[in-house]
Amino acid sequence: MDYARPDALVSTEWLGARLNAPDVRIVDGSFYLPAQKRDPKAEFAEQHIPGAVFFDIDDIADTSSPLPHMLPSPEKFSSRVRKLGLGDGAKIVIYDTTPMTGACRVWWMFRAMGHKDVSILNGGLPKWLAEGRPVTDDPTPPRDRHFTARLDNTLVRSIDDVRGLIESKREQIVDARAAGRFRGETPEPRAGLRGGHMPGAFNLPYNELLDPESGTMLPADKLAARIAASGIDPAKKVTASCGSGVTACVIGLALYLTGSPEAAIYDGSWTEWGGRADTPIVTGA
């Protein structure tokens, strides 16, 4: 069983054969939580895939918001990515070091800004390195390219949108956090957040969509089985949520690959919802 929409992934073999292709742009979208005490920008400077540029989701963000790495305006997004040499007409390939979480967020950001020719390196840098493929510490010279950003509102949800969805059930709400956090049994990693989940939400921990050995996305049949086991109707649109809008994008990728309606991401996610006193929260399964 093949993916319904295989364009969202490229293999290490595919990218290895196209490192010098003029229409391919490579992006490192690595991201870590503060508790992980790792610096993705410093790691990028030490080694990256030749020709790659670093995409900082905390910088290419709405920095006026108190919430972390919120989607910026189309104007800011366009301004920042064009300086990275990412422009209209290019195929953008994103990888990360985790693998797959930061890359999925950047993949979703480009799609939300109207650039659909964007893929993720399946297995990321760990798989690339394990295969002995080339890396460098040479910086990629910046070369401005024109980028047209048009926000696709079908792919982004706000707190007010989610309140409405809980009432209307027009879209399924799916939470990518671990089951203990979803049930309110495990403390949140961010201080000051209540535990539990949104009323009516389904739980699909993002790591269950990845092969634990290779860090690649599960094959299509196993993805479909995991989605079905969570209780989600794959024919109905999903709004995905997580801790801060990053791992929710792994759910977005899985639904895209398996042919479901393209998911929206609740950008504020649990950092916003669990950090307020006026949002409905339930605990348990």
PDB file of C-alpha atoms in Angstrom:
ATOM      1  CA  MET A   1       0.000   0.000   0.000  1.00  0.00           C
ATOM      2  CA  ASP A   2       1.582   3.270  -1.130  1.00  0.00           C
ATOM      3  CA  TYR A   3       1.014   6.712   0.341  1.00  0.00           C
ATOM      4  CA  ALA A   4      -1.964   8.503  -1.201  1.00  0.00           C
ATOM      5  CA  ARG A   5       0.105  11.722  -1.416  1.00  0.00           C
ATOM      6  CA  PRO A   6       3.776  10.683  -1.540  1.00  0.00           C
ATOM      7  CA  ASP A   7       4.983  14.178  -2.557  1.00  0.00           C
ATOM      8  CA  ALA A   8       5.377  15.219   1.097  1.00  0.00           C
ATOM      9  CA  LEU A   9       8.395  12.934   1.607  1.00  0.00           C
ATOM     10  CA  VAL A  10      11.693  12.431  -0.199  1.00  0.00           C
ATOM     11  CA  SER A  11      14.224   9.709   0.511  1.00  0.00           C
ATOM     12  CA  THR A  12      17.885  10.166   1.359  1.00  0.00           C
ATOM     13  CA  GLU A  13      18.667   8.545  -2.009  1.00  0.00           C
ATOM     14  CA  TRP A  14      16.507  11.106  -3.831  1.00  0.00           C
ATOM     15  CA  LEU A  15      18.142  14.062  -2.118  1.00  0.00           C
ATOM     16  CA  GLY A  16      21.637  12.600  -2.418  1.00  0.00           C
ATOM     17  CA  ALA A  17      21.246  12.567  -6.193  1.00  0.00           C
ATOM     18  CA  ARG A  18      20.062  16.200  -6.277  1.00  0.00           C
ATOM     19  CA  LEU A  19      22.386  18.104  -3.941  1.00  0.00           C
ATOM     20  CA  ASN A  20      23.416  20.410  -6.776  1.00  0.00           C
ATOM     21  CA  ALA A  21      20.049  20.663  -8.533  1.00  0.00           C
ATOM     22  CA  PRO A  22      19.343  24.358  -9.251  1.00  0.00           C
ATOM     23  CA  ASP A  23      15.640  24.095  -8.387  1.00  0.00           C
ATOM     24  CA  VAL A  24      16.064  22.288  -5.028  1.00  0.00           C
ATOM     25  CA  ARG A  25      16.577  24.217  -1.783  1.00  0.00           C
ATOM     26  CA  ILE A  26      17.536  22.372   1.412  1.00  0.00           C
ATOM     27  CA  VAL A  27      16.425  23.601   4.842  1.00  0.00           C
ATOM     28  CA  ASP A  28      17.419  22.496   8.358  1.00  0.00           C
ATOM     29  CA  GLY A  29      14.342  23.002  10.550  1.00  0.00           C
ATOM     30  CA  SER A  30      15.707  21.439  13.747  1.00  0.00           C
ATOM     31  CA  PHE A  31      14.030  22.485  17.001  1.00  0.00           C
ATOM     32  CA  TYR A  32      14.422  21.530  20.664  1.00  0.00           C
ATOM     33  CA  LEU A  33      12.480  22.309  23.811  1.00  0.00           C
ATOM     34  CA  PRO A  34      14.405  24.392  26.385  1.00  0.00           C
ATOM     35  CA  ALA A  35      14.625  21.370  28.727  1.00  0.00           C
ATOM     36  CA  GLN A  36      16.621  19.490  26.093  1.00  0.00           C
ATOM     37  CA  LYS A  37      19.463  22.024  26.460  1.00  0.00           C
ATOM     38  CA  ARG A  38      20.556  21.720  22.821  1.00  0.00           C
ATOM     39  CA  ASP A  39      21.236  24.567  20.398  1.00  0.00           C
ATOM     40  CA  PRO A  40      20.018  23.658  16.896  1.00  0.00           C
ATOM     41  CA  LYS A  41      21.651  26.701  15.294  1.00  0.00           C
ATOM     42  CA  ALA A  42      25.058  25.817  16.787  1.00  0.00           C
ATOM     43  CA  GLU A  43      24.666  22.195  15.719  1.00  0.00           C
ATOM     44  CA  PHE A  44      23.817  23.371  12.210  1.00  0.00           C
ATOM     45  CA  ALA A  45      27.010  25.472  12.106  1.00  0.00           C
ATOM     46  CA  GLU A  46      29.030  22.374  13.066  1.00  0.00           C
ATOM     47  CA  GLN A  47      27.513  20.088  10.441  1.00  0.00           C
ATOM     48  CA  HIS A  48      24.715  20.252   7.911  1.00  0.00           C
ATOM     49  CA  ILE A  49      23.788  18.845   4.527  1.00  0.00           C
ATOM     50  CA  PRO A  50      25.723  20.738   1.823  1.00  0.00           C
ATOM     51  CA  GLY A  51      23.764  23.732   0.549  1.00  0.00           C
ATOM     52  CA  ALA A  52      21.335  23.798   3.486  1.00  0.00           C
ATOM     53  CA  VAL A  53      20.170  26.941   5.280  1.00  0.00           C
ATOM     54  CA  PHE A  54      18.880  27.095   8.866  1.00  0.00           C
ATOM     55  CA  PHE A  55      15.206  27.923   9.510  1.00  0.00           C
ATOM     56  CA  ASP A  56      14.700  29.143  13.093  1.00  0.00           C
ATOM     57  CA  ILE A  57      11.031  28.650  14.052  1.00  0.00           C
ATOM     58  CA  ASP A  58      11.499  30.874  17.116  1.00  0.00           C
ATOM     59  CA  ASP A  59      12.763  33.733  14.934  1.00  0.00           C
ATOM     60  CA  ILE A  60      10.529  33.295  11.865  1.00  0.00           C
ATOM     61  CA  ALA A  61       7.544  33.743  14.160  1.00  0.00           C
ATOM     62  CA  ASP A  62       5.141  36.286  15.611  1.00  0.00           C
ATOM     63  CA  THR A  63       7.568  37.491  18.265  1.00  0.00           C
ATOM     64  CA  SER A  64       4.985  39.973  19.586  1.00  0.00           C
ATOM     65  CA  SER A  65       2.945  37.034  20.928  1.00  0.00           C
ATOM     66  CA  PRO A  66       3.601  35.743  24.452  1.00  0.00           C
ATOM     67  CA  LEU A  67       3.190  32.231  23.041  1.00  0.00           C
ATOM     68  CA  PRO A  68       6.199  30.406  21.552  1.00  0.00           C
ATOM     69  CA  HIS A  69       6.894  30.243  17.788  1.00  0.00           C
ATOM     70  CA  MET A  70       3.461  31.374  16.611  1.00  0.00           C
ATOM     71  CA  LEU A  71       2.972  31.660  12.850  1.00  0.00           C
ATOM     72  CA  PRO A  72       4.169  35.093  11.662  1.00  0.00           C
ATOM     73  CA  SER A  73       2.381  37.402   9.242  1.00  0.00           C
ATOM     74  CA  PRO A  74       2.778  36.562   5.537  1.00  0.00           C
ATOM     75  CA  GLU A  75       4.858  39.731   5.179  1.00  0.00           C
ATOM     76  CA  LYS A  76       7.365  38.701   7.856  1.00  0.00           C
ATOM     77  CA  PHE A  77       7.495  35.112   6.593  1.00  0.00           C
ATOM     78  CA  SER A  78       8.183  36.274   3.036  1.00  0.00           C
ATOM     79  CA  SER A  79      10.854  38.729   4.173  1.00  0.00           C
ATOM     80  CA  ARG A  80      12.734  36.139   6.234  1.00  0.00           C
ATOM     81  CA  VAL A  81      12.614  33.197   3.836  1.00  0.00           C
ATOM     82  CA  ARG A  82      13.616  35.225   0.775  1.00  0.00           C
ATOM     83  CA  LYS A  83      16.789  36.205   2.654  1.00  0.00           C
ATOM     84  CA  LEU A  84      17.461  32.480   3.091  1.00  0.00           C
ATOM     85  CA  GLY A  85      17.306  32.060  -0.686  1.00  0.00           C
ATOM     86  CA  LEU A  86      13.943  30.281  -0.583  1.00  0.00           C
ATOM     87  CA  GLY A  87      11.758  31.546  -3.385  1.00  0.00           C
ATOM     88  CA  ASP A  88       8.876  30.887  -5.735  1.00  0.00           C
ATOM     89  CA  GLY A  89       9.479  28.030  -8.149  1.00  0.00           C
ATOM     90  CA  ALA A  90      11.868  26.121  -5.881  1.00  0.00           C
ATOM     91  CA  LYS A  91      11.279  22.674  -4.454  1.00  0.00           C
ATOM     92  CA  ILE A  92      12.007  23.025  -0.740  1.00  0.00           C
ATOM     93  CA  VAL A  93      13.267  19.956   1.140  1.00  0.00           C
ATOM     94  CA  ILE A  94      13.304  20.158   4.938  1.00  0.00           C
ATOM     95  CA  TYR A  95      15.156  17.958   7.379  1.00  0.00           C
ATOM     96  CA  ASP A  96      15.903  18.013  11.087  1.00  0.00           C
ATOM     97  CA  THR A  97      17.912  16.195  13.717  1.00  0.00           C
ATOM     98  CA  THR A  98      15.159  14.807  15.945  1.00  0.00           C
ATOM     99  CA  PRO A  99      14.030  13.501  13.352  1.00  0.00           C
ATOM    100  CA  MET A 100      10.778  14.735  11.803  1.00  0.00           C
ATOM    101  CA  THR A 101       9.267  17.083  14.429  1.00  0.00           C
ATOM    102  CA  GLY A 102      10.837  20.444  13.566  1.00  0.00           C
ATOM    103  CA  ALA A 103      10.798  19.525   9.884  1.00  0.00           C
ATOM    104  CA  CYS A 104       7.056  18.841  10.031  1.00  0.00           C
ATOM    105  CA  ARG A 105       6.446  22.264  11.601  1.00  0.00           C
ATOM    106  CA  VAL A 106       8.419  24.027   8.858  1.00  0.00           C
ATOM    107  CA  TRP A 107       6.654  21.907   6.191  1.00  0.00           C
ATOM    108  CA  TRP A 108       3.290  23.031   7.581  1.00  0.00           C
ATOM    109  CA  MET A 109       4.419  26.677   7.771  1.00  0.00           C
ATOM    110  CA  PHE A 110       5.342  26.722   4.088  1.00  0.00           C
ATOM    111  CA  ARG A 111       2.038  25.087   3.130  1.00  0.00           C
ATOM    112  CA  ALA A 112       0.123  27.539   5.336  1.00  0.00           C
ATOM    113  CA  MET A 113       1.903  30.363   3.503  1.00  0.00           C
ATOM    114  CA  GLY A 114       0.839  28.989   0.127  1.00  0.00           C
ATOM    115  CA  HIS A 115       4.048  27.244  -0.996  1.00  0.00           C
ATOM    116  CA  LYS A 116       2.960  23.678  -1.760  1.00  0.00           C
ATOM    117  CA  ASP A 117       6.118  22.316  -3.437  1.00  0.00           C
ATOM    118  CA  VAL A 118       7.686  21.366  -0.114  1.00  0.00           C
ATOM    119  CA  SER A 119       8.818  17.966   1.174  1.00  0.00           C
ATOM    120  CA  ILE A 120      10.450  16.420   4.234  1.00  0.00           C
ATOM    121  CA  LEU A 121      13.581  14.282   4.191  1.00  0.00           C
ATOM    122  CA  ASN A 122      12.298  10.971   5.547  1.00  0.00           C
ATOM    123  CA  GLY A 123      14.425  10.023   8.555  1.00  0.00           C
ATOM    124  CA  GLY A 124      16.170  13.389   8.658  1.00  0.00           C
ATOM    125  CA  LEU A 125      19.826  13.998   9.423  1.00  0.00           C
ATOM    126  CA  PRO A 126      20.232  10.856  11.603  1.00  0.00           C
ATOM    127  CA  LYS A 127      19.385   8.601   8.637  1.00  0.00           C
ATOM    128  CA  TRP A 128      21.544  10.725   6.314  1.00  0.00           C
ATOM    129  CA  LEU A 129      24.537  10.388   8.659  1.00  0.00           C
ATOM    130  CA  ALA A 130      23.938   6.677   9.276  1.00  0.00           C
ATOM    131  CA  GLU A 131      24.282   6.117   5.531  1.00  0.00           C
ATOM    132  CA  GLY A 132      27.595   7.981   5.409  1.00  0.00           C
ATOM    133  CA  ARG A 133      26.271  10.788   3.262  1.00  0.00           C
ATOM    134  CA  PRO A 134      28.123  14.128   3.075  1.00  0.00           C
ATOM    135  CA  VAL A 135      27.890  16.945   5.598  1.00  0.00           C
ATOM    136  CA  THR A 136      29.812  20.212   5.848  1.00  0.00           C
ATOM    137  CA  ASP A 137      30.417  23.133   8.184  1.00  0.00           C
ATOM    138  CA  ASP A 138      30.651  25.580   5.268  1.00  0.00           C
ATOM    139  CA  PRO A 139      27.983  28.302   5.421  1.00  0.00           C
ATOM    140  CA  THR A 140      25.658  28.553   2.428  1.00  0.00           C
ATOM    141  CA  PRO A 141      26.038  32.037   0.879  1.00  0.00           C
ATOM    142  CA  PRO A 142      22.681  33.850   1.088  1.00  0.00           C
ATOM    143  CA  ARG A 143      21.089  34.862  -2.178  1.00  0.00           C
ATOM    144  CA  ASP A 144      17.789  36.729  -2.066  1.00  0.00           C
ATOM    145  CA  ARG A 145      14.939  35.200  -4.033  1.00  0.00           C
ATOM    146  CA  HIS A 146      11.386  36.425  -4.429  1.00  0.00           C
ATOM    147  CA  PHE A 147       8.857  34.574  -2.271  1.00  0.00           C
ATOM    148  CA  THR A 148       5.105  35.159  -2.481  1.00  0.00           C
ATOM    149  CA  ALA A 149       3.319  34.352   0.789  1.00  0.00           C
ATOM    150  CA  ARG A 150      -0.460  33.916   0.798  1.00  0.00           C
ATOM    151  CA  LEU A 151      -1.946  32.650   4.053  1.00  0.00           C
ATOM    152  CA  ASP A 152      -4.128  29.545   3.645  1.00  0.00           C
ATOM    153  CA  ASN A 153      -6.653  29.999   6.454  1.00  0.00           C
ATOM    154  CA  THR A 154      -7.899  26.417   6.110  1.00  0.00           C
ATOM    155  CA  LEU A 155      -4.638  25.196   7.701  1.00  0.00           C
ATOM    156  CA  VAL A 156      -4.559  27.388  10.857  1.00  0.00           C
ATOM    157  CA  ARG A 157      -6.873  27.484  13.872  1.00  0.00           C
ATOM    158  CA  SER A 158      -7.038  30.006  16.728  1.00  0.00           C
ATOM    159  CA  ILE A 159      -8.314  29.535  20.279  1.00  0.00           C
ATOM    160  CA  ASP A 160     -11.688  30.978  19.265  1.00  0.00           C
ATOM    161  CA  ASP A 161     -11.859  28.581  16.328  1.00  0.00           C
ATOM    162  CA  VAL A 162     -11.224  25.649  18.665  1.00  0.00           C
ATOM    163  CA  ARG A 163     -13.881  26.818  21.115  1.00  0.00           C
ATOM    164  CA  GLY A 164     -16.313  26.801  18.204  1.00  0.00           C
ATOM    165  CA  LEU A 165     -15.212  23.344  17.070  1.00  0.00           C
ATOM    166  CA  ILE A 166     -15.836  21.875  20.528  1.00  0.00           C
ATOM    167  CA  GLU A 167     -19.426  23.117  20.273  1.00  0.00           C
ATOM    168  CA  SER A 168     -20.099  22.347  16.605  1.00  0.00           C
ATOM    169  CA  LYS A 169     -17.965  19.187  16.222  1.00  0.00           C
ATOM    170  CA  ARG A 170     -17.471  20.366  12.641  1.00  0.00           C
ATOM    171  CA  GLU A 171     -13.845  19.187  12.786  1.00  0.00           C
ATOM    172  CA  GLN A 172     -12.176  16.504  14.889  1.00  0.00           C
ATOM    173  CA  ILE A 173      -9.703  17.755  17.480  1.00  0.00           C
ATOM    174  CA  VAL A 174      -6.680  15.477  17.750  1.00  0.00           C
ATOM    175  CA  ASP A 175      -3.999  15.865  20.436  1.00  0.00           C
ATOM    176  CA  ALA A 176      -0.436  14.723  19.645  1.00  0.00           C
ATOM    177  CA  ARG A 177       0.812  14.742  23.260  1.00  0.00           C
ATOM    178  CA  ALA A 178       1.716  11.573  25.158  1.00  0.00           C
ATOM    179  CA  ALA A 179      -1.214   9.694  26.701  1.00  0.00           C
ATOM    180  CA  GLY A 180      -0.249  10.592  30.275  1.00  0.00           C
ATOM    181  CA  ARG A 181      -0.321  14.299  29.509  1.00  0.00           C
ATOM    182  CA  PHE A 182      -3.580  13.929  27.551  1.00  0.00           C
ATOM    183  CA  ARG A 183      -5.239  12.227  30.518  1.00  0.00           C
ATOM    184  CA  GLY A 184      -3.820  14.760  32.981  1.00  0.00           C
ATOM    185  CA  GLU A 185      -1.775  12.129  34.828  1.00  0.00           C
ATOM    186  CA  THR A 186       1.680  13.428  33.823  1.00  0.00           C
ATOM    187  CA  PRO A 187       2.776  17.007  34.583  1.00  0.00           C
ATOM    188  CA  GLU A 188       3.191  19.359  31.639  1.00  0.00           C
ATOM    189  CA  PRO A 189       6.826  20.246  30.820  1.00  0.00           C
ATOM    190  CA  ARG A 190       5.928  23.943  30.812  1.00  0.00           C
ATOM    191  CA  ALA A 191       5.249  25.428  34.234  1.00  0.00           C
ATOM    192  CA  GLY A 192       1.814  26.840  34.994  1.00  0.00           C
ATOM    193  CA  LEU A 193      -0.232  24.712  32.607  1.00  0.00           C
ATOM    194  CA  ARG A 194      -3.250  22.706  33.698  1.00  0.00           C
ATOM    195  CA  GLY A 195      -3.332  19.006  32.798  1.00  0.00           C
ATOM    196  CA  GLY A 196      -5.870  17.152  30.674  1.00  0.00           C
ATOM    197  CA  HIS A 197      -7.350  17.756  27.248  1.00  0.00           C
ATOM    198  CA  MET A 198     -10.062  19.564  25.327  1.00  0.00           C
ATOM    199  CA  PRO A 199     -13.559  18.062  25.584  1.00  0.00           C
ATOM    200  CA  GLY A 200     -14.152  15.568  22.783  1.00  0.00           C
ATOM    201  CA  ALA A 201     -10.519  15.456  21.653  1.00  0.00           C
ATOM    202  CA  PHE A 202      -8.878  12.284  20.367  1.00  0.00           C
ATOM    203  CA  ASN A 203      -5.361  11.274  21.398  1.00  0.00           C
ATOM    204  CA  LEU A 204      -2.786  10.222  18.801  1.00  0.00           C
ATOM    205  CA  PRO A 205       0.753  10.578  20.237  1.00  0.00           C
ATOM    206  CA  TYR A 206       2.973  11.811  17.420  1.00  0.00           C
ATOM    207  CA  ASN A 207       5.802   9.347  18.142  1.00  0.00           C
ATOM    208  CA  GLU A 208       3.458   6.451  17.376  1.00  0.00           C
ATOM    209  CA  LEU A 209       3.476   7.618  13.743  1.00  0.00           C
ATOM    210  CA  LEU A 210       7.251   7.167  13.417  1.00  0.00           C
ATOM    211  CA  ASP A 211       9.394   4.061  13.085  1.00  0.00           C
ATOM    212  CA  PRO A 212      11.372   3.921  16.353  1.00  0.00           C
ATOM    213  CA  GLU A 213      14.410   2.377  14.670  1.00  0.00           C
ATOM    214  CA  SER A 214      14.863   4.537  11.570  1.00  0.00           C
ATOM    215  CA  GLY A 215      13.010   7.709  12.577  1.00  0.00           C
ATOM    216  CA  THR A 216      11.086   7.540   9.305  1.00  0.00           C
ATOM    217  CA  MET A 217       7.328   7.857   8.933  1.00  0.00           C
ATOM    218  CA  LEU A 218       5.514   4.560   9.251  1.00  0.00           C
ATOM    219  CA  PRO A 219       4.507   2.956   5.958  1.00  0.00           C
ATOM    220  CA  ALA A 220       1.057   3.838   4.655  1.00  0.00           C
ATOM    221  CA  ASP A 221      -0.787   0.769   5.942  1.00  0.00           C
ATOM    222  CA  LYS A 222       0.605   1.159   9.465  1.00  0.00           C
ATOM    223  CA  LEU A 223      -0.142   4.893   9.481  1.00  0.00           C
ATOM    224  CA  ALA A 224      -3.731   4.197   8.460  1.00  0.00           C
ATOM    225  CA  ALA A 225      -4.028   1.564  11.189  1.00  0.00           C
ATOM    226  CA  ARG A 226      -2.704   3.945  13.873  1.00  0.00           C
ATOM    227  CA  ILE A 227      -5.066   6.701  12.744  1.00  0.00           C
ATOM    228  CA  ALA A 228      -8.033   4.306  12.784  1.00  0.00           C
ATOM    229  CA  ALA A 229      -7.085   2.931  16.234  1.00  0.00           C
ATOM    230  CA  SER A 230      -7.193   6.457  17.695  1.00  0.00           C
ATOM    231  CA  GLY A 231     -10.888   6.713  16.823  1.00  0.00           C
ATOM    232  CA  ILE A 232     -10.422   9.404  14.174  1.00  0.00           C
ATOM    233  CA  ASP A 233     -12.635   9.323  11.082  1.00  0.00           C
ATOM    234  CA  PRO A 234     -10.006   9.681   8.315  1.00  0.00           C
ATOM    235  CA  ALA A 235     -12.595  11.123   5.926  1.00  0.00           C
ATOM    236  CA  LYS A 236     -13.346  14.072   8.232  1.00  0.00           C
ATOM    237  CA  LYS A 237     -11.134  17.155   8.687  1.00  0.00           C
ATOM    238  CA  VAL A 238      -8.887  17.331  11.733  1.00  0.00           C
ATOM    239  CA  THR A 239      -7.558  20.213  13.793  1.00  0.00           C
ATOM    240  CA  ALA A 240      -4.358  18.961  15.437  1.00  0.00           C
ATOM    241  CA  SER A 241      -2.953  20.243  18.718  1.00  0.00           C
ATOM    242  CA  CYS A 242       0.067  19.422  20.907  1.00  0.00           C
ATOM    243  CA  GLY A 243       2.222  21.273  23.441  1.00  0.00           C
ATOM    244  CA  SER A 244       3.188  24.289  21.345  1.00  0.00           C
ATOM    245  CA  GLY A 245       2.150  23.591  17.752  1.00  0.00           C
ATOM    246  CA  VAL A 246       5.198  21.561  16.644  1.00  0.00           C
ATOM    247  CA  THR A 247       4.461  17.841  17.027  1.00  0.00           C
ATOM    248  CA  ALA A 248       0.841  18.440  15.955  1.00  0.00           C
ATOM    249  CA  CYS A 249       2.363  18.902  12.499  1.00  0.00           C
ATOM    250  CA  VAL A 250       3.476  15.237  12.534  1.00  0.00           C
ATOM    251  CA  ILE A 251      -0.229  14.351  12.689  1.00  0.00           C
ATOM    252  CA  GLY A 252      -0.782  16.811   9.847  1.00  0.00           C
ATOM    253  CA  LEU A 253       1.843  15.024   7.760  1.00  0.00           C
ATOM    254  CA  ALA A 254       0.429  11.568   8.529  1.00  0.00           C
ATOM    255  CA  LEU A 255      -3.090  12.608   7.506  1.00  0.00           C
ATOM    256  CA  TYR A 256      -1.741  14.248   4.347  1.00  0.00           C
ATOM    257  CA  LEU A 257       0.233  11.141   3.354  1.00  0.00           C
ATOM    258  CA  THR A 258      -2.755   8.850   3.861  1.00  0.00           C
ATOM    259  CA  GLY A 259      -5.106  10.978   1.764  1.00  0.00           C
ATOM    260  CA  SER A 260      -7.275  12.486   4.507  1.00  0.00           C
ATOM    261  CA  PRO A 261      -8.449  16.108   4.252  1.00  0.00           C
ATOM    262  CA  GLU A 262      -5.472  18.353   4.977  1.00  0.00           C
ATOM    263  CA  ALA A 263      -5.353  19.034   8.727  1.00  0.00           C
ATOM    264  CA  ALA A 264      -5.367  22.436  10.367  1.00  0.00           C
ATOM    265  CA  ILE A 265      -2.996  23.178  13.263  1.00  0.00           C
ATOM    266  CA  TYR A 266      -4.142  24.874  16.461  1.00  0.00           C
ATOM    267  CA  ASP A 267      -1.155  27.167  16.654  1.00  0.00           C
ATOM    268  CA  GLY A 268      -1.388  28.108  20.330  1.00  0.00           C
ATOM    269  CA  SER A 269      -1.960  24.453  21.298  1.00  0.00           C
ATOM    270  CA  TRP A 270      -1.761  23.407  24.962  1.00  0.00           C
ATOM    271  CA  THR A 271       0.592  26.244  25.918  1.00  0.00           C
ATOM    272  CA  GLU A 272      -2.324  28.582  25.232  1.00  0.00           C
ATOM    273  CA  TRP A 273      -5.270  26.347  26.147  1.00  0.00           C
ATOM    274  CA  GLY A 274      -3.789  24.870  29.332  1.00  0.00           C
ATOM    275  CA  GLY A 275      -2.357  28.208  30.392  1.00  0.00           C
ATOM    276  CA  ARG A 276      -5.726  29.924  30.700  1.00  0.00           C
ATOM    277  CA  ALA A 277      -8.373  29.688  33.407  1.00  0.00           C
ATOM    278  CA  ASP A 278     -11.347  30.142  31.063  1.00  0.00           C
ATOM    279  CA  THR A 279     -10.899  27.113  28.782  1.00  0.00           C
ATOM    280  CA  PRO A 280     -12.803  23.835  29.301  1.00  0.00           C
ATOM    281  CA  ILE A 281     -10.551  20.906  30.211  1.00  0.00           C
ATOM    282  CA  VAL A 282     -11.345  17.269  30.983  1.00  0.00           C
ATOM    283  CA  THR A 283      -9.096  14.542  32.392  1.00  0.00           C
ATOM    284  CA  GLY A 284      -8.929  10.761  32.025  1.00  0.00           C
ATOM    285  CA  ALA A 285      -9.336   8.736  28.854  1.00  0.00           C
TER     286      ALA A 285
END
